mmCIF file of C-alpha atoms and ligand atoms in Angstrom:
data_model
loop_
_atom_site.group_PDB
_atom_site.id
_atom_site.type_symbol
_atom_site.label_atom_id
_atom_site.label_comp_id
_atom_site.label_asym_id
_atom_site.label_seq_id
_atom_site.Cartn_x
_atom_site.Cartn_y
_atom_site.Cartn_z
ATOM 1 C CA UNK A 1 46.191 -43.732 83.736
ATOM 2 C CA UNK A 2 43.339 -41.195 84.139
ATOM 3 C CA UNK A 3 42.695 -38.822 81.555
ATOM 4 C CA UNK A 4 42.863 -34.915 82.375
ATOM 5 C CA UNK A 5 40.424 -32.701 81.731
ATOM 6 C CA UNK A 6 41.097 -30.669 78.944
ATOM 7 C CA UNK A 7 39.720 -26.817 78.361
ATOM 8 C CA UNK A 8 39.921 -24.483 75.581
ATOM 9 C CA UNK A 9 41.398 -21.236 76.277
ATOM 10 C CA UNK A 10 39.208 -18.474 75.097
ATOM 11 C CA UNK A 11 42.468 -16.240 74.203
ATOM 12 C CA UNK A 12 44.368 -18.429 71.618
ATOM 13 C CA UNK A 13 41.513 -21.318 71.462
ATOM 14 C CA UNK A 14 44.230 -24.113 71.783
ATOM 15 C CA UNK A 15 42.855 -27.048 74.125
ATOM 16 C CA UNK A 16 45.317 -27.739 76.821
ATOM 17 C CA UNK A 17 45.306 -29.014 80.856
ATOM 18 C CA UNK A 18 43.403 -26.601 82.579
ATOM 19 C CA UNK A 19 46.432 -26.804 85.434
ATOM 20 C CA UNK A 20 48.433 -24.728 82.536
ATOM 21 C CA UNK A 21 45.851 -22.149 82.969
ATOM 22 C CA UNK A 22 43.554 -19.583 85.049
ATOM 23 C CA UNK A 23 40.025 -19.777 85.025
ATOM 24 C CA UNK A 24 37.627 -16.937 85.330
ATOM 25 C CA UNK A 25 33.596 -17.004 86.387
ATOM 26 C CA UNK A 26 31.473 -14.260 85.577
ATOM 27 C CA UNK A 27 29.735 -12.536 88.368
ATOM 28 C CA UNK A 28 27.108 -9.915 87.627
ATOM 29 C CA UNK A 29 28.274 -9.575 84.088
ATOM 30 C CA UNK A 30 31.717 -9.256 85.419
ATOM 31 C CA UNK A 31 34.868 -11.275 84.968
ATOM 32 C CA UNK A 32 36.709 -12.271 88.026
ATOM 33 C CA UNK A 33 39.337 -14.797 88.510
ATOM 34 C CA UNK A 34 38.750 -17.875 90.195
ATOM 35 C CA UNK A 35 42.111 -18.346 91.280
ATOM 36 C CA UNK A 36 40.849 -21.747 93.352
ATOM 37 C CA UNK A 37 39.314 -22.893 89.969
ATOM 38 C CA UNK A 38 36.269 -24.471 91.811
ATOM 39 C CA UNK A 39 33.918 -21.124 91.969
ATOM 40 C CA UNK A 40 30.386 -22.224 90.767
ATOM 41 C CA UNK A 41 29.026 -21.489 87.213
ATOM 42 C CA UNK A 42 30.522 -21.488 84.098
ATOM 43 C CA UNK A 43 34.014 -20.835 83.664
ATOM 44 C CA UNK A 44 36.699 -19.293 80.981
ATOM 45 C CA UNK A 45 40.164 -20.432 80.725
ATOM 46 C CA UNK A 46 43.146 -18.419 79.757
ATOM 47 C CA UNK A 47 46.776 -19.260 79.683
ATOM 48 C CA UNK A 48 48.850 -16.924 81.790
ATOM 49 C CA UNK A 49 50.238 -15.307 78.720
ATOM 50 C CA UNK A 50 50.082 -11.685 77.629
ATOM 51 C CA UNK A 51 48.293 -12.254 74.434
ATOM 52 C CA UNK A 52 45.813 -14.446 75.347
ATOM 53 C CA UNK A 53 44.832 -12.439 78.451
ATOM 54 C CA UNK A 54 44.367 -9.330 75.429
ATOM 55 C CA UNK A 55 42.496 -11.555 73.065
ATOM 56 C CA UNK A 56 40.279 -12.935 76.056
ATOM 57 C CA UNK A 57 39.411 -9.567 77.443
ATOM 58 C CA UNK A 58 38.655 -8.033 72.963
ATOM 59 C CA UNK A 59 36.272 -11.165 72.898
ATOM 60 C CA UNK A 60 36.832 -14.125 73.973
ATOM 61 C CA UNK A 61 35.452 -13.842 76.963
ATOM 62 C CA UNK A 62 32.067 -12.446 75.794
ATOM 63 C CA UNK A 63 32.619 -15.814 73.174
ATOM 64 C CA UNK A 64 32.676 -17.861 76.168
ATOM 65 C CA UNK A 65 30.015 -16.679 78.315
ATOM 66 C CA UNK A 66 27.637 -15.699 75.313
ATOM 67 C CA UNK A 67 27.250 -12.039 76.738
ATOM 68 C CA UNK A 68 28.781 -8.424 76.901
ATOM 69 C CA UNK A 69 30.908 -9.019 79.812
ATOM 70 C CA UNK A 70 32.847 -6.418 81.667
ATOM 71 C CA UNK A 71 36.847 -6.901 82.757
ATOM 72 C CA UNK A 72 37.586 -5.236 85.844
ATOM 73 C CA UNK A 73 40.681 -7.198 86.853
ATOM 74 C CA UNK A 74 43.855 -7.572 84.469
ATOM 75 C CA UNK A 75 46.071 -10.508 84.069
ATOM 76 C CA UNK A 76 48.416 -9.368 86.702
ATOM 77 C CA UNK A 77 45.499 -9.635 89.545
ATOM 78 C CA UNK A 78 44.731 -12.910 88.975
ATOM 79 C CA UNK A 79 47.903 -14.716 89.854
ATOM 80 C CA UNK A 80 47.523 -17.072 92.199
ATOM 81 C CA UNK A 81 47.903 -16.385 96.260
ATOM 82 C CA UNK A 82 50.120 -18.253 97.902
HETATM 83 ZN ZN1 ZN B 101 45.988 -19.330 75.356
#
């Protein structure tokens, strides 16, 4: 039995699977979703939840990436394509 990877989101800080979750990269000081989850550099995971998206974008992600970041995209944008 292999063990998953496990990630902490940056909205509600509870570890979980990182399948249970979307992960966003920062690009030029900006958060975009990585909806492949395999974009280089370091990467924040969120749950696809309402308040963890808001806590995320008042901190967490600038928590994560040890920056000011900018959000450009909301939660809605980064669902996955299918
Ligand atoms: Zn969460």
């Amino acid at each position: 039995m292999t063990r998953r990877p496990q990630r902490t989101c940056v909205g509600c800080r509870r570890v979980d699977d990182p399948a249970h979750m979307r992960r966003y990269v920062l690009v030029d000081g900006v958060v975009v979703a990585d909806p492949t989850g395999s974009a280089a550099g370091r990467g924040a995971h969120v749950h696809p939840d309402d308040e963890c998206w808001r806590r995320a974008v008042a901190g967490g992600f600038a928590r994560s990436f040890r920056q000011r970041v900018r959000v450009e995209c909301s939660e809605s944008d980064s669902s996955p394509t299918r």
